Coordinates of C-alpha atoms and ligand atoms in Angstrom, one line a residue:
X18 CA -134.5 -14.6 115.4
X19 CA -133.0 -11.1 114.8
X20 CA -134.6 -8.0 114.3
X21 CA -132.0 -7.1 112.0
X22 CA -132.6 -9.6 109.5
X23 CA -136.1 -9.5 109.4
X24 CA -135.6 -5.7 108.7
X25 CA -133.4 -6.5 105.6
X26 CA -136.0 -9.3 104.8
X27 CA -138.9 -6.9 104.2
X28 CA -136.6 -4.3 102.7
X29 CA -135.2 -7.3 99.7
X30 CA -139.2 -8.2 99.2
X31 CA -139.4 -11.0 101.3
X32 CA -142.2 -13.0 102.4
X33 CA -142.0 -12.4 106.3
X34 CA -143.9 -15.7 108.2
X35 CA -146.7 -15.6 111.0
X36 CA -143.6 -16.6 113.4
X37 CA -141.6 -13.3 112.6
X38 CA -144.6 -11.0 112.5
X39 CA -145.5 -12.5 115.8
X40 CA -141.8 -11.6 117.3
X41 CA -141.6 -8.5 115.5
X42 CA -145.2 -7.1 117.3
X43 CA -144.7 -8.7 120.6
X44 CA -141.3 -7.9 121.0
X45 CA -142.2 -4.2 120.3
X46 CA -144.9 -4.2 122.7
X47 CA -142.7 -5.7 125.8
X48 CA -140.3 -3.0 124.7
X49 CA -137.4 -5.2 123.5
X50 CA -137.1 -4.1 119.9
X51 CA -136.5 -0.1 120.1
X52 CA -138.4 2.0 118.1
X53 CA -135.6 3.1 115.7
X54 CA -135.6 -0.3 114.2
X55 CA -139.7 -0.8 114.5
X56 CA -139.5 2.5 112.7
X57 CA -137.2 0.8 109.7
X58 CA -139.0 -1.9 109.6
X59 CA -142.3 0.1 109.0
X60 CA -140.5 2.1 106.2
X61 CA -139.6 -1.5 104.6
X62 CA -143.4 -2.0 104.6
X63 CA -144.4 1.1 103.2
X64 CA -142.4 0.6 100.3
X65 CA -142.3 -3.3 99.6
X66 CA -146.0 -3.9 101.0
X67 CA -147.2 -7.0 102.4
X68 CA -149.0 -10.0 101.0
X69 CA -153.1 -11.4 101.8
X70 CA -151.3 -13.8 104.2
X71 CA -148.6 -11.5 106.2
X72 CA -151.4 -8.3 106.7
X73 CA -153.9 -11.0 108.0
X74 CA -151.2 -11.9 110.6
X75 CA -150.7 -8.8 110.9
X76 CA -153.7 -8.2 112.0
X77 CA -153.9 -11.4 114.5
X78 CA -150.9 -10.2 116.1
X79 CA -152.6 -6.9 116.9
X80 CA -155.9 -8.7 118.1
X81 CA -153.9 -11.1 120.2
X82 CA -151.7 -8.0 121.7
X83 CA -154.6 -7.3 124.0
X84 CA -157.8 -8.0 125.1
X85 CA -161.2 -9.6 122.8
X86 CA -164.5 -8.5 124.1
X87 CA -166.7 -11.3 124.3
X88 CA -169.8 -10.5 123.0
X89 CA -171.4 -14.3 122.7
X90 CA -174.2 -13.4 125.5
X91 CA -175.5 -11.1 122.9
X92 CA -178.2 -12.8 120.6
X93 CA -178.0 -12.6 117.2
X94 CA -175.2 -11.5 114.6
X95 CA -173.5 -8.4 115.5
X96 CA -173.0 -5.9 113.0
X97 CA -170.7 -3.2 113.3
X98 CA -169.5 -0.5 110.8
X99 CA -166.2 1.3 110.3
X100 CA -165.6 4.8 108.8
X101 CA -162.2 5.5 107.3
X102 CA -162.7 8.7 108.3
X103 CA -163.8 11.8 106.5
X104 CA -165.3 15.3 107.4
X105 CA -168.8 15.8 108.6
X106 CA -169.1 12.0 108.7
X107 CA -172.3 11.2 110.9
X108 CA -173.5 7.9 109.2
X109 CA -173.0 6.4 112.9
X110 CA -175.3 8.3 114.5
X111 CA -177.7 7.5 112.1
X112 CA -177.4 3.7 111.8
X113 CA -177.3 2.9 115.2
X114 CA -181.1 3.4 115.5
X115 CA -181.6 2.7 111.9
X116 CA -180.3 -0.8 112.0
X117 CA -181.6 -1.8 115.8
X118 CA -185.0 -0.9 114.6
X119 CA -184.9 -4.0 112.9
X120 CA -183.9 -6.1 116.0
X121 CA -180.2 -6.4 114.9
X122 CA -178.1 -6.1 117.7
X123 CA -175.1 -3.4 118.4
X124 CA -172.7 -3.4 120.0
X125 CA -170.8 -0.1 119.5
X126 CA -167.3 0.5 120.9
X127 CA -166.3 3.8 120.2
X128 CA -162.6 5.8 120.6
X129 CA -162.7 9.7 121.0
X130 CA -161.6 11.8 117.9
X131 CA -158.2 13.4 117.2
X132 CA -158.5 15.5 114.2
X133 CA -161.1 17.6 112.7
X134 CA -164.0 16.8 114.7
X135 CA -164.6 15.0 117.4
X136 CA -165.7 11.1 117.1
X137 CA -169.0 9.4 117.3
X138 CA -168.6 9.6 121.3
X139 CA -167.5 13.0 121.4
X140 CA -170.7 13.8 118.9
X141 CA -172.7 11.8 121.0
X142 CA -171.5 13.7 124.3
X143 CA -172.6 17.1 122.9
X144 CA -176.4 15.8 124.2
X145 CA -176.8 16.6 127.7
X146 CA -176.6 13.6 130.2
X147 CA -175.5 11.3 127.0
X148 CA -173.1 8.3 129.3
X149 CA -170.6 6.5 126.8
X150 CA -168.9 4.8 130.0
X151 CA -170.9 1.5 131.4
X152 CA -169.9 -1.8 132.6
X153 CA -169.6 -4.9 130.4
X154 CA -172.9 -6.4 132.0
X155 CA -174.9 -3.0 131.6
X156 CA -173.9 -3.1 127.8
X157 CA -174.8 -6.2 126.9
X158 CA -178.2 -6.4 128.7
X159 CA -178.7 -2.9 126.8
X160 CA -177.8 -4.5 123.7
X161 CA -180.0 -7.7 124.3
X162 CA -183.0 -5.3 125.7
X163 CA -182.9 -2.9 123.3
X164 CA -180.4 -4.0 120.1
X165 CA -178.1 -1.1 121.0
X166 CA -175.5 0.5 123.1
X167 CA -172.3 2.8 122.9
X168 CA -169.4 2.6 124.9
X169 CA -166.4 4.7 125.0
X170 CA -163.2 2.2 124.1
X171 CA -161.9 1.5 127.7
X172 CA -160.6 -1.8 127.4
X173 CA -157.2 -2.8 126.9
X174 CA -158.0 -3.1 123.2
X175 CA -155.0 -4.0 120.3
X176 CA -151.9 -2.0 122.3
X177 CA -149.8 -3.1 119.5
X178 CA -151.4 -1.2 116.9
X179 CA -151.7 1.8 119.5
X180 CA -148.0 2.0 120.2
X181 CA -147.2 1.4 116.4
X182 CA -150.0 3.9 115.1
X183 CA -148.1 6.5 117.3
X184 CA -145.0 5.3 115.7
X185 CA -146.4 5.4 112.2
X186 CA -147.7 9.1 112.8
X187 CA -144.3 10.7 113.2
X188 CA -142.4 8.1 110.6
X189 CA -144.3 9.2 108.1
X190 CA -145.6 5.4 107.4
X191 CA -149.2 6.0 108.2
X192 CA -150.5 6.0 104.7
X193 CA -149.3 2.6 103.7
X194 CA -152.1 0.3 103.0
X195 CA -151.2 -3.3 104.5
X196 CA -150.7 -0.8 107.8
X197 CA -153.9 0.8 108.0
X198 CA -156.2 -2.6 106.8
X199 CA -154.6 -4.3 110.0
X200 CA -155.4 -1.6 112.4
X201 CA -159.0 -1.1 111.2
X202 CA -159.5 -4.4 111.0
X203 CA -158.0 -5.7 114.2
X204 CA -159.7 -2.8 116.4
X205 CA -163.1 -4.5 114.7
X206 CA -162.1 -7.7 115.4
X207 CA -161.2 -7.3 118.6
X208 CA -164.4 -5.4 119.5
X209 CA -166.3 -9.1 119.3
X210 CA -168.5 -8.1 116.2
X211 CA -169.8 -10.9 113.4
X212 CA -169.9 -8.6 110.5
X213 CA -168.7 -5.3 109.8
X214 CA -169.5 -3.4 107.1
X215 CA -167.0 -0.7 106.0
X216 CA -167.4 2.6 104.7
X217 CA -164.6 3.7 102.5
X218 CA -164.1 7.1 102.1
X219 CA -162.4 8.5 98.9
X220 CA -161.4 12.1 98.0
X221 CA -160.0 15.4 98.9
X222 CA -161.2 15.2 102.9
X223 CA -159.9 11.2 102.7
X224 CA -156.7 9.4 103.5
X225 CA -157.3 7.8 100.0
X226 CA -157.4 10.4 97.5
X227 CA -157.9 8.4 94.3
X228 CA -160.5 5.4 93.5
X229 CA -157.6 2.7 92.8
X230 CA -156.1 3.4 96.0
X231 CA -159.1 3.2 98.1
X232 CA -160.7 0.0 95.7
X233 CA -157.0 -1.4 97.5
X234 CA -157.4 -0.7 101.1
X235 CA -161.6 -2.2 100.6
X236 CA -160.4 -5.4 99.5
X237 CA -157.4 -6.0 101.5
X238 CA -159.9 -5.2 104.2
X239 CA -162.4 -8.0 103.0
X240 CA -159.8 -10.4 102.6
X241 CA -158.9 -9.9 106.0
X242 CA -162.0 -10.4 107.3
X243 CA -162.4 -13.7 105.1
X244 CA -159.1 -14.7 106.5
X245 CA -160.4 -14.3 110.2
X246 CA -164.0 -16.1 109.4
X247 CA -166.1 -12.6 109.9
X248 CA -168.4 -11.1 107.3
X249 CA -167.5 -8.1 106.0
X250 CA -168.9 -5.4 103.2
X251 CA -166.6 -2.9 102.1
X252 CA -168.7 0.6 100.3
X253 CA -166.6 3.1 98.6
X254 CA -167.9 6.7 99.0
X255 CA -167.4 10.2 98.5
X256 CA -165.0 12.4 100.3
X257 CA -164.8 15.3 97.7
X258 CA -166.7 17.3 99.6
X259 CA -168.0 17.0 103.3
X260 CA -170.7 14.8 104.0
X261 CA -174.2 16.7 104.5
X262 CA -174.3 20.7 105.0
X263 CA -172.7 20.5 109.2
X264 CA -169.4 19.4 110.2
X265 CA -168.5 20.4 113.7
X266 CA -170.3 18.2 116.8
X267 CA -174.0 19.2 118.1
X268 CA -174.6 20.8 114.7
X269 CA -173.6 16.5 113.0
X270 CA -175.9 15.7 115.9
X271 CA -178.6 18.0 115.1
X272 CA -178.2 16.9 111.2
X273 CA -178.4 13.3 111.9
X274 CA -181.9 14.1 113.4
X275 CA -183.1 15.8 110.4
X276 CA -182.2 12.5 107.9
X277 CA -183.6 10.3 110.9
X278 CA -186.4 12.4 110.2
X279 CA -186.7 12.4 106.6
X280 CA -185.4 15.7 105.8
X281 CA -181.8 15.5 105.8
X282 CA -179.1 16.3 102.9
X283 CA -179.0 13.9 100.1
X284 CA -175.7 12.8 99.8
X285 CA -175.8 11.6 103.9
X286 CA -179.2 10.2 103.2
X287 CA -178.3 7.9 100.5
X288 CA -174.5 6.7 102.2
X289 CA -176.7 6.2 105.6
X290 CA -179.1 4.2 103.8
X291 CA -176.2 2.4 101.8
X292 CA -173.9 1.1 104.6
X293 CA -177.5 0.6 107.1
X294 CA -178.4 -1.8 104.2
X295 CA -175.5 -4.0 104.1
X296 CA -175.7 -3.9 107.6
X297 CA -179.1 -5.4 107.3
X298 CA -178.0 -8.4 105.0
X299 CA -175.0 -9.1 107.2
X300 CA -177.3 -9.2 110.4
X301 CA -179.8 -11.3 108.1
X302 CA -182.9 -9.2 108.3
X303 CA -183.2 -9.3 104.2
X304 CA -182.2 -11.5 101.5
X305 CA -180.5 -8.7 99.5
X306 CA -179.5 -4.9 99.2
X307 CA -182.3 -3.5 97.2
X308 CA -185.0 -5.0 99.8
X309 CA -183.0 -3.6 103.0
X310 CA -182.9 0.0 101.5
X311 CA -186.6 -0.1 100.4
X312 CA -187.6 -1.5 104.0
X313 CA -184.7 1.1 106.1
X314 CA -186.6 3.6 103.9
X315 CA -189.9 2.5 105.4
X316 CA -188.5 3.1 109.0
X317 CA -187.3 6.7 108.1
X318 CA -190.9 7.4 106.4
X319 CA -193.4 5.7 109.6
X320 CA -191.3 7.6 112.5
X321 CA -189.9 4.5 113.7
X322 CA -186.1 5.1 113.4
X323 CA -186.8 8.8 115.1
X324 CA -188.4 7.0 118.0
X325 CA -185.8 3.9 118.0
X326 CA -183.1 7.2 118.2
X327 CA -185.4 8.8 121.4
X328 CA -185.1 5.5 122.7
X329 CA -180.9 5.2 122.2
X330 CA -180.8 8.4 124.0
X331 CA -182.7 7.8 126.9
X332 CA -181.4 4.4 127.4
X333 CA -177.8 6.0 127.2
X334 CA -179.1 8.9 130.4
X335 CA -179.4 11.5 127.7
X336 CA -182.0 14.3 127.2
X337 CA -184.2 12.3 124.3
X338 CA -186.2 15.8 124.1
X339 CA -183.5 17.5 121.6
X340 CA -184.6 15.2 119.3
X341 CA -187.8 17.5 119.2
X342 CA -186.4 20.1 120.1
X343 CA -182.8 20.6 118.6
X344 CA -182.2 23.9 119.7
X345 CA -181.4 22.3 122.9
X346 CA -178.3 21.4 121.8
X347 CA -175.2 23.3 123.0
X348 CA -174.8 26.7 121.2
X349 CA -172.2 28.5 119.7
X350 CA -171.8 32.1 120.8
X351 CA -170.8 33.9 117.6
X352 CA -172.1 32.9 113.8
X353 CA -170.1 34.4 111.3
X354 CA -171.0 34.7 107.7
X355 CA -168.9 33.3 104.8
X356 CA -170.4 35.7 101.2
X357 CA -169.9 34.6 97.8
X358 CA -167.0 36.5 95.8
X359 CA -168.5 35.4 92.6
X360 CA -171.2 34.4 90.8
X361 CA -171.8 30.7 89.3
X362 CA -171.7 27.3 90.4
X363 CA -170.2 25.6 93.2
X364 CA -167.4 23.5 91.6
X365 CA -165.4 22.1 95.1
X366 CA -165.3 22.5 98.7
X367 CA -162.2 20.8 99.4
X368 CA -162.9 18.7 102.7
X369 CA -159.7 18.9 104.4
X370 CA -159.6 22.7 104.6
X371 CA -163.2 22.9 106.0
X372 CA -162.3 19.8 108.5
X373 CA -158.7 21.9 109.3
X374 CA -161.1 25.4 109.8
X375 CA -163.5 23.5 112.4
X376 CA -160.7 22.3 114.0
X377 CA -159.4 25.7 114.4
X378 CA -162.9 27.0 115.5
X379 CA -162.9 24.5 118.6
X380 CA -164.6 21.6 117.3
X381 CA -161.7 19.3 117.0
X382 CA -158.6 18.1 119.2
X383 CA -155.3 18.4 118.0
X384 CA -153.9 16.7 120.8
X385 CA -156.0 14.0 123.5
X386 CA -156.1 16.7 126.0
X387 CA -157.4 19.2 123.9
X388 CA -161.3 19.8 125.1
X389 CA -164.3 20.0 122.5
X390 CA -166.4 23.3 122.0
X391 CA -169.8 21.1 121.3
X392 CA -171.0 24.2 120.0
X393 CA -168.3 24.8 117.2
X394 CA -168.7 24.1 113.9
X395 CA -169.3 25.1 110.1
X396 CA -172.5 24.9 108.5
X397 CA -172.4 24.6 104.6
X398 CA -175.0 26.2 103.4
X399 CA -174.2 25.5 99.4
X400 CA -172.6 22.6 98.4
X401 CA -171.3 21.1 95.2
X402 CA -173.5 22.1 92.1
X403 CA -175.4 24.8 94.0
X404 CA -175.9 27.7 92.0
X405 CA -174.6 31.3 93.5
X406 CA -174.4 35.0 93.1
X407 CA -171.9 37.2 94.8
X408 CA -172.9 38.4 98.5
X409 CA -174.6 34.8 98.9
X410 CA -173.8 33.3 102.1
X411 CA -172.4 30.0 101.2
X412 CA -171.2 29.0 105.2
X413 CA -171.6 29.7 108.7
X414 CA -168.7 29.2 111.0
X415 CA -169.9 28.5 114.7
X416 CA -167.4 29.7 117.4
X417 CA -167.0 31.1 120.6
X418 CA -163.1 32.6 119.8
X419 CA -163.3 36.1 119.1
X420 CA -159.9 35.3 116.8
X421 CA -161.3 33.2 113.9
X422 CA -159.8 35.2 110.7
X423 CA -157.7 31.4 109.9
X424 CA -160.6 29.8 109.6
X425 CA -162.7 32.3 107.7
X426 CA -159.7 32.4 104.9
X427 CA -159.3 28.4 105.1
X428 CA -163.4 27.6 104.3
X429 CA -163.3 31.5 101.5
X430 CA -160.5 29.2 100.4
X431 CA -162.2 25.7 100.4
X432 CA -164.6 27.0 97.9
X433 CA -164.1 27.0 94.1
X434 CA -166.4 28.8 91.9
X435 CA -167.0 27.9 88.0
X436 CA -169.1 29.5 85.5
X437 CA -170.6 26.2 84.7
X438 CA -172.2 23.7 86.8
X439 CA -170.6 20.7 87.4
X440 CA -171.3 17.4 86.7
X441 CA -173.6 15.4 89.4
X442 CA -171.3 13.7 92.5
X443 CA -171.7 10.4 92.8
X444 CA -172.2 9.3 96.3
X445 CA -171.6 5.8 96.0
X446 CA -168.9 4.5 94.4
X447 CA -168.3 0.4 94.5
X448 CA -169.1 -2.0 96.9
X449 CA -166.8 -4.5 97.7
X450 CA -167.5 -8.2 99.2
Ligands
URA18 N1 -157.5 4.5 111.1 C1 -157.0 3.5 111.9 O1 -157.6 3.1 112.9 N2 -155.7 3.1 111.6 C2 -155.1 3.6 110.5 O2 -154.0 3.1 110.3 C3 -155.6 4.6 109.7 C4 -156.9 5.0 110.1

């Protein structure tokens, strides 16, 4: 087999077989196909796409590139969840407890952020004492004792899509969607989970900016996970704006708190309880959506997801008394104040510009050695349909940099102002099974 050909295969629309994919990926990996032709060959796929069949073996030859956890000495189905990605985007922290308080188990493996804010690990690290490193044994028994656990991704996970994701990121090949299903889907796989349920994100803070895109990466996604004999629930939802009124890290910790305890923001409220509830029928708690949300409801309402979250905290090493007492949380040192120039409605707060101006204000890594200011953040304090008058405060940036004009003129800028109010967000857009 030649590189070559299977280059100008792809490029003429061929059908490339389970054989070739498997010599194109491994070959890569041992270092015997350079990366000028990998690059090609990605650029062949970007524009001819792949079929059901050639992304899920795609995806195998990722999974099979490196290690599969094990996860059989854990009892019961276990349910993960994916996030596409999108600013603000807390729904983890949320439906760990959520879920586990109705004995499903999981078992969360977790990679550090690059990008606006830090991941669910790096969110998770911003509470004092939190430990995301354990050993196999300690996870599972957590998982088996108490139906959850976090770990920081330290296995040998999928090295194939690694060295190709980093090859895709300067090749200009990452938004192609055969590409990103099979590394999504063969970082979940790979992680040992049953059933995943997959949160979609669409809009202006999303890689999929319209609905027919992302409606494409959700089912090539399920068929994936049909192909490879796991359970999976795709839910489209809302990018357009950020997700809740914090972005940044102990601020998404602090909000995550406040839904746990039946206050929070709408829009994360009803996404939380969404993907939680498919979650639920996946790890066969209920019989169908509309019961799981009434009875995930019920745990918000008695207390018991705030405690099962106390409980994740403590049996992680962290300080469970932020949960009471949220102030405890790592600080910022300056709050700055973002003023209405106009009157009238909040039209748009375009996400990527907000996630870009946290980034700038610390919260974020541009690069893996980058560190995270746990304090840093924004704080939207009107969102989408909110009514204003000029000289409203509409955001707060959280920073310890004394220079922070970028950011101030990146979230003025995010904001769009109309004389009449828009038309109600949906948060929820399809499901997909
Ligand atoms: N997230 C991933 O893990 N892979 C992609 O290709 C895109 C987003």
């Amino acid at each position: 087999m030649r590189m070559y050909d299977l280059i100008m295969k792809k490029r003429n629309c061929g059908i490339l077989s389970k054989e070739e994919i498997n010599f194109i990926v491994k070959g890569y990996v041992e270092g015997i196909i350079p990366d000028y032709q990998v690059s090609a060959f990605l650029m062949a796929v970007y524009f001819k796409g792949m079929n059901k069949e050639e992304t899920s073996n795609l995806t195998g030859a990722f999974i099979n590139s490196g290690d599969i956890i094990d996860l059989s000495p854990i009892k019961g189905i276990k349910v993960d969840k994916h996030s596409t990605g999108g600013v603000g985007d807390k729904i983890s922290l949320i439906v760990i407890p959520l879920v586990a308080s109705l004995g499903i188990p999981i078992a969360k493996m977790s990679g550090r952020g690059l990008g606006h804010t830090g991941g669910t690990i790096d969110k998770l690290e911003s509470i004092k004492g939190f430990k995301t490193q354990m050993d196999i044994n300690e996870f599972i028994n957590n998982v088996n004792t108490y139906k959850m656990a976090i770990v920081g991704q330290t296995a040998n996970l999928t090295p194939a899509d690694k060295k190709i994701y980093a090859l895709r990121d300067v090749t200009a090949t990452v938004d192609s969607i055969p590409l990103i299903a099979s590394s999504i889907m063969s970082k979940k796989i790979a992680s040992g989970s049953d059933a995943i349920v997959l949160d979609v994100k669409v809009g202006s803070g999303a890689f999929m900016k319209n609905l027919d895109e992302a409606k494409e990466l959700a089912q090539t996604m399920v068929d994936i996970g049909k192909t490879l004999k796991r359970k999976v629930v795709a839910v489209i939802t809302n990018m357009d704006q950020p997700l809740g009124h914090e972005v940044g890290n102990a601020n998404e910790v602090k909000e995550a708190i406040e839904v746990l305890k039946n206050n929070g923001a709408e829009d994360e409220r009803v996404v939380a309880l969404t993907i939680a509830s498919y979650m639920a029928v996946l790890g066969g708690a209920y019989k169908d959506f509309d019961e799981a949300f009434v009875n995930l409801e019920r745990k918000i309402e008695s207390g018991e997801a705030i405690d099962k979250l106390k409980e994740f905290i403590r049996i992680q090493g962290g300080d469970e008394e932020i949960v009471d007492n949220p102030d405890k949380l790592p600080q910022a040192k300056y709050h700055i104040e973002i003023k209405a120039q106009s009157s009238g409605y909040v039209n748009e707060i375009n996400a990527e510009k907000i996630g870009n101006a946290a980034m700038l204000l610390g919260a974020g890594r541009k690069t893996k050695e980058d560190l995270i200011d746990y304090g840093a953040g924004i704080s939207l304090v009107k969102k989408i349909g909110d009514s204003i008058k000029t000289g409203d405060v509409i955001a707060i940036l959280h920073t310890d940099k004394k220079e922070n004009q970028v950011a101030k003129i990146l979230v003025d800028d995010a904001y769009k102002i109309s004389k009449n109010q828009p038309t109600k967000l949906k948060y929820v857009y399809d499901v997909i099974m």
